[in-house]
Amino acid sequence: MRGRILVLLLFPAVFSSVDSFEPFTTTVVVTAGALLGRKIYNYFQETCNDDWLHFNATGLQVDLERKLFGQHIASRVVVKALTGFMNNKNPKKPLVLSLHGWTGTGKNFVSQLMANNIFRRGMESGFVHQFVATAHFPHASQINTYKAQLQEWVRGNVSICGRSMFIFDEMDKMHPGLIDSIKPFLDYYDNLDGVSYRQATFVFLSNAGGESITRVVLDFWKAGRDREEIQLKDLERAMSLEVFNNKNSGFWHTSLIDKNLIDFFVPFLPLEYRHVRMCALAEMEAQKMNLDEDMANEVAKDMIYSPKEERVFSVKGCKTIASKLEYYR
């Protein structure tokens, strides 16, 4: 409808004198006007096509290299997984990533970078859908209602755009059993009731698994080994088992893990002093402040570190950097 209105506004003369044209000429002029109107409509109105949706693998890699600190495993896994999936014209199932680690280590940030490099409007896109467990599913007594709603939300949005992205935050606070309601949409089906979910992306964010990740990183630190030596295989199994067996997690005994529907468990390592300092400098740059090395050091020193004896890892990661900078300004 909006496209037709634009055409009428752009071509009033054409439509006021359309009766004077021969039938063939009339068809050509009206069609040209409609096409132009549709192009203008698509320019301003987000649609599920290449005008608004185009994966930038190079952009994602550069963003991760320049803006994410201390996460060599997560960066590599996310770039490879997303690039392979987006370049596959006929994937067998949706891409399902589960990001795990302490707060402030970059899980939310990475999901935003993914969206920014797939959709022109990034997180503001109408095809990116974010659910926060404590906000959208607060009451355990309503779990059956939430299951039905969640299925309808996913089904309805994928029907509109097959490349939809769904981000589930605070999975460690989600009611056990709720996420299983979308298990059929993540499985190896060509379509369900005429809807194909194979090009959609599902991203789960959770603090669960952080303990097993920290143990491995601390062991490497105590042995004097570089954290960059840690590989995905050193973490993935222990992390997935911790999540699966955690009764207070939304992944507790979930069929998503039991049926191997999560493509990658992505570990986010706890951040050290040097990473917090880099976060402070990056935040200064983002706020267009003069880069102040002394201030970055002060901000990093002001964070709380654990374990108590070693004081190696920032308890809050980089989460409170912006507010700390305001204090030291």
GROMACS .gro file of N, CA and C in nm, residues 93-245:
model
  459
   93LYS      N    1   2.017  -2.722   0.923
   93LYS     CA    2   1.948  -2.680   1.045
   93LYS      C    3   1.987  -2.537   1.076
   94PRO      N    4   1.915  -2.472   1.167
   94PRO     CA    5   1.955  -2.336   1.207
   94PRO      C    6   2.091  -2.338   1.275
   95LEU      N    7   2.157  -2.224   1.278
   95LEU     CA    8   2.281  -2.211   1.354
   95LEU      C    9   2.243  -2.185   1.500
   96VAL      N   10   2.300  -2.264   1.591
   96VAL     CA   11   2.270  -2.250   1.734
   96VAL      C   12   2.403  -2.236   1.810
   97LEU      N   13   2.422  -2.121   1.870
   97LEU     CA   14   2.543  -2.094   1.948
   97LEU      C   15   2.504  -2.069   2.093
   98SER      N   16   2.582  -2.123   2.185
   98SER     CA   17   2.557  -2.100   2.327
   98SER      C   18   2.684  -2.038   2.386
   99LEU      N   19   2.674  -1.912   2.430
   99LEU     CA   20   2.788  -1.837   2.480
   99LEU      C   21   2.789  -1.842   2.632
  100HIS      N   22   2.902  -1.882   2.690
  100HIS     CA   23   2.910  -1.904   2.834
  100HIS      C   24   3.030  -1.833   2.895
  101GLY      N   25   3.012  -1.784   3.018
  101GLY     CA   26   3.122  -1.722   3.090
  101GLY      C   27   3.072  -1.621   3.191
  102TRP      N   28   3.164  -1.572   3.271
  102TRP     CA   29   3.130  -1.473   3.372
  102TRP      C   30   3.070  -1.348   3.312
  103THR      N   31   3.004  -1.271   3.395
  103THR     CA   32   2.949  -1.143   3.352
  103THR      C   33   3.061  -1.048   3.310
  104GLY      N   34   3.032  -0.965   3.211
  104GLY     CA   35   3.128  -0.864   3.168
  104GLY      C   36   3.239  -0.913   3.079
  105THR      N   37   3.230  -1.037   3.031
  105THR     CA   38   3.338  -1.091   2.948
  105THR      C   39   3.314  -1.072   2.798
  106GLY      N   40   3.193  -1.026   2.761
  106GLY     CA   41   3.170  -0.992   2.620
  106GLY      C   42   3.062  -1.069   2.548
  107LYS      N   43   2.983  -1.149   2.619
  107LYS     CA   44   2.881  -1.231   2.553
  107LYS      C   45   2.776  -1.146   2.482
  108ASN      N   46   2.717  -1.051   2.554
  108ASN     CA   47   2.619  -0.962   2.493
  108ASN      C   48   2.681  -0.881   2.379
  109PHE      N   49   2.802  -0.835   2.402
  109PHE     CA   50   2.871  -0.753   2.303
  109PHE      C   51   2.890  -0.830   2.173
  110VAL      N   52   2.930  -0.956   2.183
  110VAL     CA   53   2.951  -1.037   2.063
  110VAL      C   54   2.820  -1.061   1.989
  111SER      N   55   2.711  -1.084   2.062
  111SER     CA   56   2.582  -1.104   1.995
  111SER      C   57   2.541  -0.977   1.920
  112GLN      N   58   2.574  -0.861   1.976
  112GLN     CA   59   2.546  -0.734   1.908
  112GLN      C   60   2.631  -0.718   1.782
  113LEU      N   61   2.758  -0.756   1.791
  113LEU     CA   62   2.846  -0.748   1.674
  113LEU      C   63   2.798  -0.842   1.563
  114MET      N   64   2.748  -0.958   1.601
  114MET     CA   65   2.692  -1.050   1.502
  114MET      C   66   2.575  -0.985   1.429
  115ALA      N   67   2.483  -0.928   1.506
  115ALA     CA   68   2.367  -0.862   1.446
  115ALA      C   69   2.408  -0.745   1.358
  116ASN      N   70   2.506  -0.667   1.405
  116ASN     CA   71   2.550  -0.549   1.330
  116ASN      C   72   2.611  -0.586   1.196
  117ASN      N   73   2.667  -0.705   1.185
  117ASN     CA   74   2.733  -0.747   1.061
  117ASN      C   75   2.647  -0.839   0.975
  118ILE      N   76   2.522  -0.857   1.015
  118ILE     CA   77   2.426  -0.929   0.931
  118ILE      C   78   2.316  -0.836   0.884
  119PHE      N   79   2.264  -0.754   0.974
  119PHE     CA   80   2.151  -0.667   0.944
  119PHE      C   81   2.196  -0.521   0.939
  120ARG      N   82   2.147  -0.449   0.841
  120ARG     CA   83   2.188  -0.309   0.826
  120ARG      C   84   2.154  -0.227   0.950
  121ARG      N   85   2.044  -0.259   1.013
  121ARG     CA   86   2.003  -0.185   1.133
  121ARG      C   87   2.053  -0.251   1.262
  122GLY      N   88   2.132  -0.355   1.251
  122GLY     CA   89   2.190  -0.419   1.369
  122GLY      C   90   2.084  -0.464   1.468
  123MET      N   91   2.107  -0.435   1.595
  123MET     CA   92   2.013  -0.476   1.699
  123MET      C   93   1.879  -0.406   1.688
  124GLU      N   94   1.872  -0.298   1.613
  124GLU     CA   95   1.745  -0.227   1.592
  124GLU      C   96   1.661  -0.290   1.483
  125SER      N   97   1.716  -0.390   1.416
  125SER     CA   98   1.644  -0.456   1.307
  125SER      C   99   1.517  -0.524   1.358
  126GLY      N  100   1.414  -0.520   1.277
  126GLY     CA  101   1.291  -0.589   1.310
  126GLY      C  102   1.304  -0.740   1.300
  127PHE      N  103   1.420  -0.786   1.249
  127PHE     CA  104   1.442  -0.929   1.234
  127PHE      C  105   1.535  -0.985   1.342
  128VAL      N  106   1.575  -0.901   1.437
  128VAL     CA  107   1.654  -0.945   1.552
  128VAL      C  108   1.564  -0.940   1.675
  129HIS      N  109   1.554  -1.051   1.745
  129HIS     CA  110   1.461  -1.062   1.857
  129HIS      C  111   1.536  -1.106   1.982
  130GLN      N  112   1.534  -1.023   2.084
  130GLN     CA  113   1.606  -1.051   2.207
  130GLN      C  114   1.510  -1.079   2.321
  131PHE      N  115   1.534  -1.188   2.390
  131PHE     CA  116   1.454  -1.227   2.506
  131PHE      C  117   1.544  -1.228   2.629
  132VAL      N  118   1.497  -1.168   2.736
  132VAL     CA  119   1.570  -1.167   2.863
  132VAL      C  120   1.486  -1.247   2.963
  133ALA      N  121   1.544  -1.351   3.019
  133ALA     CA  122   1.467  -1.446   3.101
  133ALA      C  123   1.389  -1.378   3.213
  134THR      N  124   1.454  -1.290   3.288
  134THR     CA  125   1.388  -1.230   3.404
  134THR      C  126   1.283  -1.127   3.364
  135ALA      N  127   1.292  -1.074   3.243
  135ALA     CA  128   1.195  -0.974   3.197
  135ALA      C  129   1.079  -1.037   3.122
  136HIS      N  130   1.108  -1.134   3.035
  136HIS     CA  131   1.004  -1.191   2.950
  136HIS      C  132   0.939  -1.318   3.008
  137PHE      N  133   1.012  -1.388   3.097
  137PHE     CA  134   0.958  -1.512   3.153
  137PHE      C  135   0.978  -1.515   3.305
  138PRO      N  136   0.921  -1.419   3.376
  138PRO     CA  137   0.954  -1.404   3.519
  138PRO      C  138   0.888  -1.507   3.613
  139HIS      N  139   0.771  -1.561   3.579
  139HIS     CA  140   0.693  -1.639   3.675
  139HIS      C  141   0.692  -1.789   3.640
  140ALA      N  142   0.742  -1.871   3.730
  140ALA     CA  143   0.746  -2.015   3.707
  140ALA      C  144   0.606  -2.073   3.688
  141SER      N  145   0.507  -2.012   3.751
  141SER     CA  146   0.369  -2.062   3.741
  141SER      C  147   0.310  -2.045   3.602
  142GLN      N  148   0.372  -1.959   3.521
  142GLN     CA  149   0.321  -1.930   3.387
  142GLN      C  150   0.399  -2.002   3.277
  143ILE      N  151   0.476  -2.105   3.313
  143ILE     CA  152   0.567  -2.165   3.217
  143ILE      C  153   0.496  -2.223   3.094
  144ASN      N  154   0.377  -2.280   3.113
  144ASN     CA  155   0.304  -2.335   2.997
  144ASN      C  156   0.259  -2.225   2.902
  145THR      N  157   0.219  -2.112   2.958
  145THR     CA  158   0.183  -1.998   2.874
  145THR      C  159   0.305  -1.947   2.799
  146TYR      N  160   0.418  -1.937   2.869
  146TYR     CA  161   0.542  -1.891   2.806
  146TYR      C  162   0.583  -1.984   2.692
  147LYS      N  163   0.567  -2.113   2.712
  147LYS     CA  164   0.604  -2.209   2.606
  147LYS      C  165   0.523  -2.185   2.480
  148ALA      N  166   0.393  -2.168   2.496
  148ALA     CA  167   0.306  -2.144   2.380
  148ALA      C  168   0.341  -2.011   2.313
  149GLN      N  169   0.363  -1.908   2.394
  149GLN     CA  170   0.397  -1.777   2.338
  149GLN      C  171   0.530  -1.780   2.264
  150LEU      N  172   0.628  -1.848   2.324
  150LEU     CA  173   0.760  -1.855   2.262
  150LEU      C  174   0.754  -1.926   2.128
  151GLN      N  175   0.680  -2.034   2.121
  151GLN     CA  176   0.664  -2.104   1.994
  151GLN      C  177   0.601  -2.013   1.888
  152GLU      N  178   0.498  -1.939   1.928
  152GLU     CA  179   0.430  -1.850   1.834
  152GLU      C  180   0.520  -1.736   1.789
  153TRP      N  181   0.598  -1.680   1.883
  153TRP     CA  182   0.690  -1.571   1.849
  153TRP      C  183   0.793  -1.618   1.746
  154VAL      N  184   0.851  -1.734   1.771
  154VAL     CA  185   0.954  -1.785   1.679
  154VAL      C  186   0.891  -1.819   1.544
  155ARG      N  187   0.781  -1.893   1.547
  155ARG     CA  188   0.716  -1.933   1.423
  155ARG      C  189   0.672  -1.811   1.341
  156GLY      N  190   0.610  -1.714   1.406
  156GLY     CA  191   0.561  -1.597   1.335
  156GLY      C  192   0.674  -1.514   1.273
  157ASN      N  193   0.782  -1.496   1.347
  157ASN     CA  194   0.891  -1.413   1.296
  157ASN      C  195   0.972  -1.481   1.187
  158VAL      N  196   0.992  -1.612   1.197
  158VAL     CA  197   1.062  -1.684   1.091
  158VAL      C  198   0.976  -1.690   0.965
  159SER      N  199   0.844  -1.691   0.981
  159SER     CA  200   0.755  -1.687   0.864
  159SER      C  201   0.773  -1.556   0.788
  160ILE      N  202   0.802  -1.449   0.860
  160ILE     CA  203   0.823  -1.319   0.796
  160ILE      C  204   0.962  -1.309   0.735
  161CYS      N  205   1.063  -1.359   0.807
  161CYS     CA  206   1.201  -1.354   0.756
  161CYS      C  207   1.276  -1.479   0.802
  162GLY      N  208   1.313  -1.560   0.704
  162GLY     CA  209   1.383  -1.685   0.735
  162GLY      C  210   1.517  -1.664   0.800
  163ARG      N  211   1.579  -1.547   0.781
  163ARG     CA  212   1.710  -1.516   0.838
  163ARG      C  213   1.700  -1.451   0.976
  164SER      N  214   1.587  -1.462   1.041
  164SER     CA  215   1.569  -1.401   1.172
  164SER      C  216   1.675  -1.449   1.271
  165MET      N  217   1.712  -1.360   1.363
  165MET     CA  218   1.804  -1.394   1.471
  165MET      C  219   1.733  -1.383   1.605
  166PHE      N  220   1.751  -1.484   1.688
  166PHE     CA  221   1.690  -1.486   1.821
  166PHE      C  222   1.800  -1.494   1.927
  167ILE      N  223   1.800  -1.400   2.020
  167ILE     CA  224   1.900  -1.395   2.126
  167ILE      C  225   1.830  -1.416   2.260
  168PHE      N  226   1.871  -1.518   2.333
  168PHE     CA  227   1.813  -1.549   2.463
  168PHE      C  228   1.917  -1.519   2.571
  169ASP      N  229   1.894  -1.412   2.646
  169ASP     CA  230   1.987  -1.371   2.750
  169ASP      C  231   1.943  -1.425   2.886
  170GLU      N  232   2.039  -1.439   2.977
  170GLU     CA  233   2.015  -1.490   3.113
  170GLU      C  234   1.960  -1.633   3.111
  171MET      N  235   2.018  -1.717   3.027
  171MET     CA  236   1.973  -1.856   3.023
  171MET      C  237   1.990  -1.926   3.157
  172ASP      N  238   2.087  -1.880   3.237
  172ASP     CA  239   2.108  -1.939   3.370
  172ASP      C  240   1.995  -1.906   3.466
  173LYS      N  241   1.910  -1.809   3.428
  173LYS     CA  242   1.796  -1.771   3.512
  173LYS      C  243   1.663  -1.814   3.452
  174MET      N  244   1.666  -1.882   3.338
  174MET     CA  245   1.542  -1.926   3.274
  174MET      C  246   1.489  -2.051   3.343
  175HIS      N  247   1.357  -2.062   3.348
  175HIS     CA  248   1.295  -2.178   3.412
  175HIS      C  249   1.329  -2.306   3.335
  176PRO      N  250   1.378  -2.410   3.403
  176PRO     CA  251   1.410  -2.536   3.336
  176PRO      C  252   1.290  -2.589   3.259
  177GLY      N  253   1.317  -2.636   3.139
  177GLY     CA  254   1.212  -2.694   3.054
  177GLY      C  255   1.151  -2.597   2.955
  178LEU      N  256   1.161  -2.467   2.982
  178LEU     CA  257   1.098  -2.368   2.893
  178LEU      C  258   1.161  -2.367   2.754
  179ILE      N  259   1.294  -2.370   2.749
  179ILE     CA  260   1.361  -2.358   2.619
  179ILE      C  261   1.337  -2.481   2.531
  180ASP      N  262   1.299  -2.594   2.594
  180ASP     CA  263   1.270  -2.714   2.515
  180ASP      C  264   1.151  -2.696   2.423
  181SER      N  265   1.070  -2.595   2.450
  181SER     CA  266   0.952  -2.572   2.366
  181SER      C  267   0.990  -2.537   2.222
  182ILE      N  268   1.111  -2.484   2.199
  182ILE     CA  269   1.152  -2.448   2.063
  182ILE      C  270   1.245  -2.554   2.002
  183LYS      N  271   1.261  -2.667   2.070
  183LYS     CA  272   1.348  -2.773   2.020
  183LYS      C  273   1.316  -2.814   1.876
  184PRO      N  274   1.187  -2.832   1.837
  184PRO     CA  275   1.159  -2.872   1.699
  184PRO      C  276   1.212  -2.774   1.594
  185PHE      N  277   1.218  -2.644   1.630
  185PHE     CA  278   1.262  -2.542   1.535
  185PHE      C  279   1.414  -2.545   1.514
  186LEU      N  280   1.485  -2.610   1.607
  186LEU     CA  281   1.631  -2.616   1.599
  186LEU      C  282   1.680  -2.747   1.540
  187ASP      N  283   1.588  -2.836   1.511
  187ASP     CA  284   1.623  -2.970   1.465
  187ASP      C  285   1.640  -2.976   1.313
  188TYR      N  286   1.671  -3.097   1.264
  188TYR     CA  287   1.702  -3.118   1.123
  188TYR      C  288   1.575  -3.145   1.042
  189TYR      N  289   1.487  -3.046   1.033
  189TYR     CA  290   1.365  -3.060   0.954
  189TYR      C  291   1.370  -2.964   0.835
  190ASP      N  292   1.323  -3.011   0.721
  190ASP     CA  293   1.314  -2.922   0.604
  190ASP      C  294   1.220  -2.807   0.634
  191ASN      N  295   1.106  -2.841   0.694
  191ASN     CA  296   1.011  -2.739   0.737
  191ASN      C  297   0.912  -2.800   0.835
  192LEU      N  298   0.846  -2.716   0.908
  192LEU     CA  299   0.740  -2.758   1.000
  192LEU      C  300   0.616  -2.678   0.967
  193ASP      N  301   0.513  -2.745   0.926
  193ASP     CA  302   0.387  -2.679   0.888
  193ASP      C  303   0.412  -2.570   0.784
  194GLY      N  304   0.501  -2.601   0.690
  194GLY     CA  305   0.526  -2.508   0.580
  194GLY      C  306   0.628  -2.399   0.609
  195VAL      N  307   0.686  -2.397   0.728
  195VAL     CA  308   0.785  -2.295   0.764
  195VAL      C  309   0.921  -2.361   0.781
  196SER      N  310   1.023  -2.308   0.712
  196SER     CA  311   1.159  -2.358   0.726
  196SER      C  312   1.236  -2.269   0.823
  197TYR      N  313   1.302  -2.333   0.917
  197TYR     CA  314   1.380  -2.260   1.020
  197TYR      C  315   1.530  -2.272   0.996
  198ARG      N  316   1.568  -2.333   0.885
  198ARG     CA  317   1.708  -2.371   0.865
  198ARG      C  318   1.802  -2.253   0.843
  199GLN      N  319   1.750  -2.136   0.810
  199GLN     CA  320   1.838  -2.020   0.789
  199GLN      C  321   1.837  -1.924   0.907
  200ALA      N  322   1.767  -1.958   1.012
  200ALA     CA  323   1.760  -1.872   1.130
  200ALA      C  324   1.882  -1.894   1.219
  201THR      N  325   1.910  -1.798   1.306
  201THR     CA  326   2.021  -1.806   1.400
  201THR      C  327   1.968  -1.792   1.543
  202PHE      N  328   2.010  -1.882   1.630
  202PHE     CA  329   1.971  -1.879   1.770
  202PHE      C  330   2.096  -1.865   1.856
  203VAL      N  331   2.097  -1.766   1.944
  203VAL     CA  332   2.213  -1.740   2.029
  203VAL      C  333   2.168  -1.739   2.175
  204PHE      N  334   2.229  -1.823   2.255
  204PHE     CA  335   2.198  -1.830   2.398
  204PHE      C  336   2.314  -1.771   2.478
  205LEU      N  337   2.282  -1.689   2.576
  205LEU     CA  338   2.384  -1.626   2.661
  205LEU      C  339   2.364  -1.672   2.805
  206SER      N  340   2.471  -1.715   2.869
  206SER     CA  341   2.456  -1.769   3.004
  206SER      C  342   2.584  -1.751   3.086
  207ASN      N  343   2.565  -1.720   3.215
  207ASN     CA  344   2.679  -1.718   3.307
  207ASN      C  345   2.716  -1.859   3.352
  208ALA      N  346   2.624  -1.954   3.333
  208ALA     CA  347   2.651  -2.093   3.370
  208ALA      C  348   2.768  -2.146   3.286
  209GLY      N  349   2.849  -2.228   3.349
  209GLY     CA  350   2.969  -2.279   3.282
  209GLY      C  351   3.092  -2.198   3.316
  210GLY      N  352   3.070  -2.082   3.378
  210GLY     CA  353   3.181  -1.994   3.411
  210GLY      C  354   3.280  -2.055   3.508
  211GLU      N  355   3.231  -2.140   3.600
  211GLU     CA  356   3.320  -2.201   3.699
  211GLU      C  357   3.420  -2.295   3.634
  212SER      N  358   3.372  -2.380   3.545
  212SER     CA  359   3.462  -2.476   3.480
  212SER      C  360   3.560  -2.403   3.387
  213ILE      N  361   3.515  -2.297   3.322
  213ILE     CA  362   3.603  -2.217   3.236
  213ILE      C  363   3.714  -2.155   3.321
  214THR      N  364   3.676  -2.096   3.434
  214THR     CA  365   3.774  -2.029   3.521
  214THR      C  366   3.876  -2.127   3.575
  215ARG      N  367   3.832  -2.248   3.611
  215ARG     CA  368   3.926  -2.348   3.664
  215ARG      C  369   4.036  -2.380   3.562
  216VAL      N  370   3.996  -2.396   3.438
  216VAL     CA  371   4.094  -2.428   3.333
  216VAL      C  372   4.191  -2.312   3.313
  217VAL      N  373   4.137  -2.190   3.305
  217VAL     CA  374   4.223  -2.073   3.281
  217VAL      C  375   4.318  -2.053   3.399
  218LEU      N  376   4.268  -2.073   3.520
  218LEU     CA  377   4.353  -2.058   3.639
  218LEU      C  378   4.464  -2.164   3.640
  219ASP      N  379   4.431  -2.285   3.600
  219ASP     CA  380   4.533  -2.391   3.594
  219ASP      C  381   4.643  -2.355   3.495
  220PHE      N  382   4.606  -2.299   3.381
  220PHE     CA  383   4.705  -2.255   3.283
  220PHE      C  384   4.792  -2.145   3.342
  221TRP      N  385   4.728  -2.051   3.414
  221TRP     CA  386   4.800  -1.939   3.474
  221TRP      C  387   4.900  -1.989   3.579
  222LYS      N  388   4.857  -2.081   3.663
  222LYS     CA  389   4.944  -2.135   3.768
  222LYS      C  390   5.062  -2.212   3.709
  223ALA      N  391   5.037  -2.275   3.594
  223ALA     CA  392   5.144  -2.352   3.529
  223ALA      C  393   5.237  -2.262   3.448
  224GLY      N  394   5.209  -2.131   3.447
  224GLY     CA  395   5.292  -2.038   3.372
  224GLY      C  396   5.270  -2.044   3.222
  225ARG      N  397   5.158  -2.099   3.181
  225ARG     CA  398   5.129  -2.111   3.039
  225ARG      C  399   5.045  -1.994   2.991
  226ASP      N  400   5.064  -1.956   2.866
  226ASP     CA  401   4.991  -1.845   2.808
  226ASP      C  402   4.845  -1.885   2.787
  227ARG      N  403   4.752  -1.796   2.821
  227ARG     CA  404   4.610  -1.827   2.804
  227ARG      C  405   4.573  -1.849   2.658
  228GLU      N  406   4.651  -1.791   2.566
  228GLU     CA  407   4.624  -1.810   2.424
  228GLU      C  408   4.649  -1.954   2.378
  229GLU      N  409   4.714  -2.035   2.466
  229GLU     CA  410   4.733  -2.177   2.434
  229GLU      C  411   4.605  -2.257   2.457
  230ILE      N  412   4.512  -2.204   2.533
  230ILE     CA  413   4.387  -2.275   2.562
  230ILE      C  414   4.306  -2.290   2.434
  231GLN      N  415   4.256  -2.409   2.411
  231GLN     CA  416   4.176  -2.438   2.292
  231GLN      C  417   4.034  -2.476   2.331
  232LEU      N  418   3.946  -2.473   2.233
  232LEU     CA  419   3.805  -2.504   2.258
  232LEU      C  420   3.790  -2.643   2.319
  233LYS      N  421   3.869  -2.739   2.273
  233LYS     CA  422   3.857  -2.877   2.323
  233LYS      C  423   3.893  -2.888   2.471
  234ASP      N  424   3.971  -2.792   2.523
  234ASP     CA  425   4.006  -2.793   2.664
  234ASP      C  426   3.889  -2.756   2.754
  235LEU      N  427   3.785  -2.695   2.694
  235LEU     CA  428   3.676  -2.638   2.773
  235LEU      C  429   3.538  -2.692   2.740
  236GLU      N  430   3.515  -2.729   2.615
  236GLU     CA  431   3.378  -2.749   2.568
  236GLU      C  432   3.304  -2.859   2.642
  237ARG      N  433   3.367  -2.974   2.663
  237ARG     CA  434   3.296  -3.087   2.726
  237ARG      C  435   3.261  -3.055   2.871
  238ALA      N  436   3.360  -3.008   2.947
  238ALA     CA  437   3.334  -2.977   3.089
  238ALA      C  438   3.229  -2.868   3.103
  239MET      N  439   3.234  -2.771   3.014
  239MET     CA  440   3.139  -2.660   3.018
  239MET      C  441   2.997  -2.707   2.990
  240SER      N  442   2.981  -2.790   2.886
  240SER     CA  443   2.847  -2.838   2.850
  240SER      C  444   2.790  -2.928   2.959
  241LEU      N  445   2.875  -3.009   3.023
  241LEU     CA  446   2.828  -3.096   3.131
  241LEU      C  447   2.783  -3.014   3.252
  242GLU      N  448   2.860  -2.909   3.285
  242GLU     CA  449   2.822  -2.823   3.397
  242GLU      C  450   2.687  -2.758   3.373
  243VAL      N  451   2.666  -2.713   3.251
  243VAL     CA  452   2.540  -2.646   3.216
  243VAL      C  453   2.424  -2.746   3.218
  244PHE      N  454   2.446  -2.865   3.162
  244PHE     CA  455   2.342  -2.966   3.150
  244PHE      C  456   2.296  -3.016   3.288
  245ASN      N  457   2.389  -3.024   3.383
  245ASN     CA  458   2.359  -3.081   3.514
  245ASN      C  459   2.328  -2.976   3.621
   0.00000   0.00000   0.00000
